[in-house]
Short mmCIF file of C-alpha atoms and ligand atoms in Angstrom, two decimals:
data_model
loop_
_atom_site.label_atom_id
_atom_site.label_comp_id
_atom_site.label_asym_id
_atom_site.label_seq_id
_atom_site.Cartn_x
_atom_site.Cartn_y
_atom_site.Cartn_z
CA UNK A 1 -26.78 -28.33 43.46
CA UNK A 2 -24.81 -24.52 43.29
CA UNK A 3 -22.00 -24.61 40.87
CA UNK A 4 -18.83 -25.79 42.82
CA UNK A 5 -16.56 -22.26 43.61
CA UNK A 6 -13.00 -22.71 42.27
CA UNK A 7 -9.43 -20.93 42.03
CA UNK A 8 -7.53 -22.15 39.51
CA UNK A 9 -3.47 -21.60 40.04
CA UNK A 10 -2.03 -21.90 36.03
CA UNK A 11 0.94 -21.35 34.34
CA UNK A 12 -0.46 -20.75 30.31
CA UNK A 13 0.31 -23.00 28.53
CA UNK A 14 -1.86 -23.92 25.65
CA UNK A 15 -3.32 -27.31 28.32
CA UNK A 16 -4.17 -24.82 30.94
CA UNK A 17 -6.07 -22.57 28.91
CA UNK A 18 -8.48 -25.10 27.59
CA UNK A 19 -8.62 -26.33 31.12
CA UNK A 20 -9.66 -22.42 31.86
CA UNK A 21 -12.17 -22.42 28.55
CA UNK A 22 -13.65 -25.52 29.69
CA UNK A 23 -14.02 -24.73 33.36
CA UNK A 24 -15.43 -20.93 31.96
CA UNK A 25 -17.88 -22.66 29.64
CA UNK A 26 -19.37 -24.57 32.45
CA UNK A 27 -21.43 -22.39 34.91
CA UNK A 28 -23.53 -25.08 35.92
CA UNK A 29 -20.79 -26.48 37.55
CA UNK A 30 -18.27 -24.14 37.81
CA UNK A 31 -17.92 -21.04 39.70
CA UNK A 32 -14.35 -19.56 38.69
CA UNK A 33 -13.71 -17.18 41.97
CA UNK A 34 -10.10 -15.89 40.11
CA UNK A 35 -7.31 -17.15 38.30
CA UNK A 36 -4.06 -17.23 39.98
CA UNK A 37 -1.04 -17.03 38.09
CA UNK A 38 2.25 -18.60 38.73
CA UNK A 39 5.90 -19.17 37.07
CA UNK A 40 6.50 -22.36 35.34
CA UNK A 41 5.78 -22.95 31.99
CA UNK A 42 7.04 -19.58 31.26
CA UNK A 43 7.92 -16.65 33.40
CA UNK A 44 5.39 -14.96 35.62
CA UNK A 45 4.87 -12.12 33.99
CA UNK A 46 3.96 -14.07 30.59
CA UNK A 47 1.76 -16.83 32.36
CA UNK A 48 0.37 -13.41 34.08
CA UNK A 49 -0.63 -12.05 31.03
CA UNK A 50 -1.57 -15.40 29.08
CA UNK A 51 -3.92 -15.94 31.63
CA UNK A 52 -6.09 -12.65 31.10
CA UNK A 53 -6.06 -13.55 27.48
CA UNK A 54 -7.48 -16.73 27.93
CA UNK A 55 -10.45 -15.00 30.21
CA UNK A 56 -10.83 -12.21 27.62
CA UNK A 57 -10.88 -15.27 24.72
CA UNK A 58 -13.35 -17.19 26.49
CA UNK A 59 -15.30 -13.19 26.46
CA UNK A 60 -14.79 -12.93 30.79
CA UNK A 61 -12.84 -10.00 31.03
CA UNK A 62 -14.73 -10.01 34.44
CA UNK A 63 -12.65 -12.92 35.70
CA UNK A 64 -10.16 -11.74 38.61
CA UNK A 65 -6.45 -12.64 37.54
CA UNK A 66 -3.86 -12.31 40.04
CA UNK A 67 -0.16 -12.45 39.54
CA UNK A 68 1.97 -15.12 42.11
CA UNK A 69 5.21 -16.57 43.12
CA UNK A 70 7.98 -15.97 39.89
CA UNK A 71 10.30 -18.79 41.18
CA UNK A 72 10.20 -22.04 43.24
CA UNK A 73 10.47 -21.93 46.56
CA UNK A 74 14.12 -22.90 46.81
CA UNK A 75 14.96 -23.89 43.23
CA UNK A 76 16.18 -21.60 40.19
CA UNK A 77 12.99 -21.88 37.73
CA UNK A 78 12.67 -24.40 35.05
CA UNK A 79 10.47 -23.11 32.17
CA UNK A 80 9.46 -25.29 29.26
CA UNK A 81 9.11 -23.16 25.96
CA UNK A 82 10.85 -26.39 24.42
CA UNK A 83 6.79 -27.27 24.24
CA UNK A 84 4.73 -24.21 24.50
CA UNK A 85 6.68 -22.01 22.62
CA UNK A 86 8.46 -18.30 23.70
CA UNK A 87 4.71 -16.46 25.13
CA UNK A 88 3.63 -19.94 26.40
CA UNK A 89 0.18 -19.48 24.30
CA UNK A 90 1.88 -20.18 20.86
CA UNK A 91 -0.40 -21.37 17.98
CA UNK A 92 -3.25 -18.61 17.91
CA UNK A 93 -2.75 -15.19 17.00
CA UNK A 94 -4.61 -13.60 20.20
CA UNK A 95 -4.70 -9.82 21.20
CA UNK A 96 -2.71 -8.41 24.13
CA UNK A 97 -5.03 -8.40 27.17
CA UNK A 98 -6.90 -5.21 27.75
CA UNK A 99 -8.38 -6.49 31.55
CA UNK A 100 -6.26 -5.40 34.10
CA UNK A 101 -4.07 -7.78 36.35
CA UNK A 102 -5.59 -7.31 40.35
CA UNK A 103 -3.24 -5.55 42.54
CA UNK A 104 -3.28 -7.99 45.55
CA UNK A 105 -0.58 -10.94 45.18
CA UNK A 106 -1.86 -14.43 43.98
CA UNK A 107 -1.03 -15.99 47.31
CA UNK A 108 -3.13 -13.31 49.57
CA UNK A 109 -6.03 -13.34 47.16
CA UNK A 110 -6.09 -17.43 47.98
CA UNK A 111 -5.35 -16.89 51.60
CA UNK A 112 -8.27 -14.07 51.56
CA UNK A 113 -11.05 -16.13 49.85
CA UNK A 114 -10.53 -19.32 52.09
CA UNK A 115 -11.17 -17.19 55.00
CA UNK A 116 -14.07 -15.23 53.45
CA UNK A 117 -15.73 -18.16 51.98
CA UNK A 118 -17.57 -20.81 53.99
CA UNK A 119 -14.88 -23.65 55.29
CA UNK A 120 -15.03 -26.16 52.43
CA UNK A 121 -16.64 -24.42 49.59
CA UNK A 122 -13.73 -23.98 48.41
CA UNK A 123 -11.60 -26.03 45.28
CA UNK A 124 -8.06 -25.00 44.80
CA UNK A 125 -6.97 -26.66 40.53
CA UNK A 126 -3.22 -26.35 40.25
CA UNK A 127 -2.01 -26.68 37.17
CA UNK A 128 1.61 -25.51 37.47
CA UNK A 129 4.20 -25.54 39.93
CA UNK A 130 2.74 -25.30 43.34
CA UNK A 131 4.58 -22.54 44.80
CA UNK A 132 1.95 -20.43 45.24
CA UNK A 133 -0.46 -23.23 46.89
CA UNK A 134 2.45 -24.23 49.86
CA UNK A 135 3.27 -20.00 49.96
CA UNK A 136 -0.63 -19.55 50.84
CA UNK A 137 -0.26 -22.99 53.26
CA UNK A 138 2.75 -21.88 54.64
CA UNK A 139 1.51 -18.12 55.55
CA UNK A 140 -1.81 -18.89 56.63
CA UNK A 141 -1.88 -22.66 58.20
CA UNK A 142 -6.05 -22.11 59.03
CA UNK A 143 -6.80 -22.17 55.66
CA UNK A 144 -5.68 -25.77 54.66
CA UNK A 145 -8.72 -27.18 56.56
CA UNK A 146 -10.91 -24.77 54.49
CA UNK A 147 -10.14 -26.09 51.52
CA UNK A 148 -12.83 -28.18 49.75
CA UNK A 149 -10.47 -30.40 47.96
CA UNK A 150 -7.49 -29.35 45.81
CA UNK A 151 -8.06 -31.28 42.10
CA UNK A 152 -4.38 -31.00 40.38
CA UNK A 153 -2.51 -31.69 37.75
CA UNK A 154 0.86 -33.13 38.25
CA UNK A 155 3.35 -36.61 38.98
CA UNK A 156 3.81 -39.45 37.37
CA UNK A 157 4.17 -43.25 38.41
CA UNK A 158 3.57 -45.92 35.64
CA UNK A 159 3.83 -42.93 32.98
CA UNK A 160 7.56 -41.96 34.39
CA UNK A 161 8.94 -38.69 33.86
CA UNK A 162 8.31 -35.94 30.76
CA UNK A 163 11.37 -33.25 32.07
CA UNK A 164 13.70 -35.89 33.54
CA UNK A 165 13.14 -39.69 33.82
CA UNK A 166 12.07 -39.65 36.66
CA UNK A 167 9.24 -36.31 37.17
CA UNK A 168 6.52 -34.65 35.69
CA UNK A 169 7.45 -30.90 34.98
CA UNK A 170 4.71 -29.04 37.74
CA UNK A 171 6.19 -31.55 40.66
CA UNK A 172 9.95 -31.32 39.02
CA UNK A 173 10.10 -27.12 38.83
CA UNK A 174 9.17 -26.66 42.70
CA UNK A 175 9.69 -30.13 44.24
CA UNK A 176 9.44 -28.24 47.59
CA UNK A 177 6.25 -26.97 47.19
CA UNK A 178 4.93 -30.03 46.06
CA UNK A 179 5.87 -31.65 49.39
CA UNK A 180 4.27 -29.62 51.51
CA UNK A 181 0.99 -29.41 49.69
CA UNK A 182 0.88 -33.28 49.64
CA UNK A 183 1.76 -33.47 53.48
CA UNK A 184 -0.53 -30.52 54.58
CA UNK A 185 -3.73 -33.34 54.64
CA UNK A 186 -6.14 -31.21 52.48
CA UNK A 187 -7.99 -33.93 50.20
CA UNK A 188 -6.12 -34.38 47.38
CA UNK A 189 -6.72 -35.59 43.79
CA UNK A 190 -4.45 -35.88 41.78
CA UNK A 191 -4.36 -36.06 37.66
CA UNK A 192 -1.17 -37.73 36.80
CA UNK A 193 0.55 -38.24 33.46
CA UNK A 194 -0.35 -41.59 33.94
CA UNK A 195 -3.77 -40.26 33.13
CA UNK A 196 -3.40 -36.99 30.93
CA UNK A 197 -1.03 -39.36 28.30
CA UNK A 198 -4.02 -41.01 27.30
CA UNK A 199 -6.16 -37.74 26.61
CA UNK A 200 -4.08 -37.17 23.23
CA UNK A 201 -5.84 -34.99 21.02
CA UNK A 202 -5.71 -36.92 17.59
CA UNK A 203 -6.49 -35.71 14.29
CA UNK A 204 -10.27 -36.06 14.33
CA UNK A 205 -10.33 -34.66 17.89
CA UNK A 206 -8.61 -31.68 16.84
CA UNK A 207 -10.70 -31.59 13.70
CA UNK A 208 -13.86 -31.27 15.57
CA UNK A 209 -12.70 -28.36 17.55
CA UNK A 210 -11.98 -26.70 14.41
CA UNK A 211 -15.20 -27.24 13.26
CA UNK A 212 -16.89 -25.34 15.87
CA UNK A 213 -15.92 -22.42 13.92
CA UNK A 214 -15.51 -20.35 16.62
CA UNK A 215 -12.63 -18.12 17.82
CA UNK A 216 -12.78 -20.60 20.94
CA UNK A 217 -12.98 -23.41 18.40
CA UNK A 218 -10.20 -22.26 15.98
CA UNK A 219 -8.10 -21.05 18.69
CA UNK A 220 -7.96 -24.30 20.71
CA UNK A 221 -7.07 -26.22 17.73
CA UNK A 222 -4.13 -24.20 16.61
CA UNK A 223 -3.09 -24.13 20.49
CA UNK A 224 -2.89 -28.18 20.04
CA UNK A 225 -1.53 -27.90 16.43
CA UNK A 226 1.76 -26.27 18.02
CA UNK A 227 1.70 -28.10 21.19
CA UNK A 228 1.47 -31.69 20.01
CA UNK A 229 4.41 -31.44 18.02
CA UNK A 230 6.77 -31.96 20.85
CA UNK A 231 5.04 -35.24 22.04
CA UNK A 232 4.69 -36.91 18.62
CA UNK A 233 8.68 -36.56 18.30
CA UNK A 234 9.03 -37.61 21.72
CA UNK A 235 6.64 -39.98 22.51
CA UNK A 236 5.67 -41.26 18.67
CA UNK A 237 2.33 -40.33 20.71
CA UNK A 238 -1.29 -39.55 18.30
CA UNK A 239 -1.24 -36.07 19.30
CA UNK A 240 -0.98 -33.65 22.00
CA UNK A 241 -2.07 -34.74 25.83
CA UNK A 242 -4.56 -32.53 26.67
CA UNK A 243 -3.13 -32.52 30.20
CA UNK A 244 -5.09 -29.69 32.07
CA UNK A 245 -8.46 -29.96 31.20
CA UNK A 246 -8.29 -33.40 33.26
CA UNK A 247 -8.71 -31.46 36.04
CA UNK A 248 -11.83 -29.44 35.18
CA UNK A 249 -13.39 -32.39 33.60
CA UNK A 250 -12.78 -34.07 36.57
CA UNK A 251 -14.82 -31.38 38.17
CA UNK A 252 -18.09 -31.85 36.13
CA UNK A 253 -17.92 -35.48 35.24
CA UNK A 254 -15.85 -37.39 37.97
CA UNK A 255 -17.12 -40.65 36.35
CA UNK A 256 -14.98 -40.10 33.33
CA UNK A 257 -12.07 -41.21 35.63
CA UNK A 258 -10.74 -44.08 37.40
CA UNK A 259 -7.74 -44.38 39.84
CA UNK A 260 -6.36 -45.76 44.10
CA UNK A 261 -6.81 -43.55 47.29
CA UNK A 262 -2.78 -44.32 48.09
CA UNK A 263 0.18 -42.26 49.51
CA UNK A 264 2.37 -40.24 47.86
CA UNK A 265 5.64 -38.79 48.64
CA UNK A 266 7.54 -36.00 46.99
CA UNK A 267 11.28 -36.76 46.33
CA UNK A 268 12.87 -33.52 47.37
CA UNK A 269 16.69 -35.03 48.41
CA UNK A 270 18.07 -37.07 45.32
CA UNK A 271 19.23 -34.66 42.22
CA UNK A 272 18.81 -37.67 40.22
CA UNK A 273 15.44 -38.43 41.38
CA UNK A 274 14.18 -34.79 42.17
CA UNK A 275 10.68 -34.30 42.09
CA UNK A 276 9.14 -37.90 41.92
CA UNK A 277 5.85 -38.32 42.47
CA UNK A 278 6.28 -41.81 44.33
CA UNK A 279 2.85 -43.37 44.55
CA UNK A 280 2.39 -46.78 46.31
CA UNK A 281 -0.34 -47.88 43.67
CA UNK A 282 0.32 -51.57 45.28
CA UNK A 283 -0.03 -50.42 48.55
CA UNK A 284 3.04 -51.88 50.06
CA UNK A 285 4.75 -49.18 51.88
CA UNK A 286 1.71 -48.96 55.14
CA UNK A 287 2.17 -45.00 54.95
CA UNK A 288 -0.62 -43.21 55.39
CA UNK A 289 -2.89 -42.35 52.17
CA UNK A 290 -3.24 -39.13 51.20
CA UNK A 291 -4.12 -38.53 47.67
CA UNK A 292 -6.70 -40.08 44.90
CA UNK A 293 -4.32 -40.58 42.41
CA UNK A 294 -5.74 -40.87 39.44
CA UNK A 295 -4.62 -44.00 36.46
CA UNK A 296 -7.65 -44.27 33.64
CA UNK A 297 -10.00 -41.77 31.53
CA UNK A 298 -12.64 -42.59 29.64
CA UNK A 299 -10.90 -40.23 26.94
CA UNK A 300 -13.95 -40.19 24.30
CA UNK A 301 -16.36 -39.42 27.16
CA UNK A 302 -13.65 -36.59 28.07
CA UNK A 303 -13.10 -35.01 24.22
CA UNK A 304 -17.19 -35.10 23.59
CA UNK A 305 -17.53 -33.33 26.67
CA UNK A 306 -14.93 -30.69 26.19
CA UNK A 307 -16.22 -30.14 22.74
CA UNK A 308 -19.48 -29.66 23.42
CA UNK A 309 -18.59 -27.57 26.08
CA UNK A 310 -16.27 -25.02 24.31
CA UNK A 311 -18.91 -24.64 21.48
CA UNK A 312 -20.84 -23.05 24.75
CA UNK A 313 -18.28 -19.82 24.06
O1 LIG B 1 3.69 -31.90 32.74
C1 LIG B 1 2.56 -31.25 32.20
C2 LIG B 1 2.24 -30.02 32.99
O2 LIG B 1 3.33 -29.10 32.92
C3 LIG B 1 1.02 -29.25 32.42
O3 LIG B 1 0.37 -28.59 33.47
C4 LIG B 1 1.66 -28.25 31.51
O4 LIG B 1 0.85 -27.09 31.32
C5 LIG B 1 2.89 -27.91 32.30
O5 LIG B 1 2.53 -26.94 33.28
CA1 LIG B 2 0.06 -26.14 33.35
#
């Protein structure tokens, strides 16, 4: 079976650039087409840059990076250095990128491949805000039936909310966005916090990273070393969820996760409520399904996999 040809849409962020090691150490599986980059976490031009690190880290300074959307679509931009720190990559002491970022915008590098490439052989894997997902949706409405499936990270529903009580940070910083990618009818899968919470990277998780003794290996675990410390004191939690990767793990071992083909709507009204991933998990509202939403992990399955899989670099 040919590898399975993906863009990923990230906002680095120490989660999305293990999910970007991980999906670079698996060829097999994996085709990475380009990296599109996209504000949330921190600005653009920082999740831009942390991006082409990550490639050049993981030694694919071949890897196309593109440069997206630096705000919502009709929001002012949340960032979140609270957790990742002022660059968004804190922990590791990595070198400014030397690979160039590509000229053409994020949005008409995604519009461009779904029309090049056959209709779906293509897998869009947000892991931000999805402002540059709806952007490419919105200016080019042939493509959404071209897409493969889009795998992403984002929502909450037993989990609740990690930026307000009531949303997850990628559907909270461009609720908009969010509404029309879960409306357009592309297949969706979704990797909710209901899922990545319980993909905490504890102690002896983290150790055996460390003991690759790699740069990959070193640098992922001081990347969870800085990041965790904002969900212990939070959440009392083992260590840091490992929120990203979800998504490319889903990619090469689907089995390692459980979860409902429901609906889910996008609260984009309610201040109070802005953002909320509202899944019918019981099935009681008769709309229309439209996303796998995704509630279990075999988490040891997922941490021997991504460890065996980074000492690949
Ligand atoms: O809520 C977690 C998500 O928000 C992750 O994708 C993290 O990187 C941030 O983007
Ligand atoms: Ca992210």
């Amino acid at each position: 079976m040919p590898p399975r040809k993906i863009i990923i849409d990230t906002d680095p962020g120490q989660d999305d650039a293990v999910a970007i090691l991980l999906a670079l150490a698996s060829a097999d599986e994996i085709e990475v087409l380009g990296l599109t980059a996209v504000a949330g976490n921190v600005p653009l031009h920082l999740t831009a840059r942390n991006a082409r690190m990550v490639c050049e880290l993981a030694g694919r300074p071949d890897i196309p990076v593109f440069a997206g959307c630096d705000r919502p679509l009709g929001r002012d931009l949340v960032t979140a250095e609270h957790v990742h720190g002022k660059t968004g990559l804190d922990g590791p002491d990595l070198p400014d990128p030397a690979m160039p970022l590509q000229d053409a915008h994020a949005v008409d590098f995604i519009v461009d491949t779904l029309r090049a490439e056959p209709p779906g052989t293509v897998t869009l894997c947000p892991l931000g805000p999805l402002t540059n997902i709806a952007m490419a949706f919105e200016k080019a409405p042939d493509i959404v039936n071209r897409v493969a499936e889009i795998v992403l990270m984002g929502g909450a529903y037993f989990e609740v909310g990690n930026i307000t009580p009531a949303a997850e940070f990628n559907i909270y910083v461009d609720p908009q966005a969010a509404r029309i990618v879960f409306k357009s009818g592309a297949k969706l899968t979704v990797m909710p916090l209901d899922v990545t919470h319980k993909a905490l990277v504890t102690k002896p998780r983290n150790d055996a990273f460390r003991a690759l003794g790699t740069p990959v290996g070193v640098a992922v675990a001081q990347m969870t070393d800085f990041f965790e410390r904002f969900d212990k004191e939070k959440y009392g939690s083992a260590g840091a969820p490992l929120h990203d990767p979800c998504v490319t793990a889903y990619l090469i071992r689907p089995e390692l996760f459980t979860g409902r083909h429901i609906n889910v709507e996008i609260e984009t009204q309610s201040e109070l409520t802005m953002g909320m991933t509202v899944a019918d998990w019981w099935r009681v509202s008769g709309r229309a399904p439209n996303a796998m939403f995704m509630g279990d992990i075999d988490a040891d399955g997922f941490f021997t996999l991504l460890t065996e899989r980074l000492a690949r670099l």
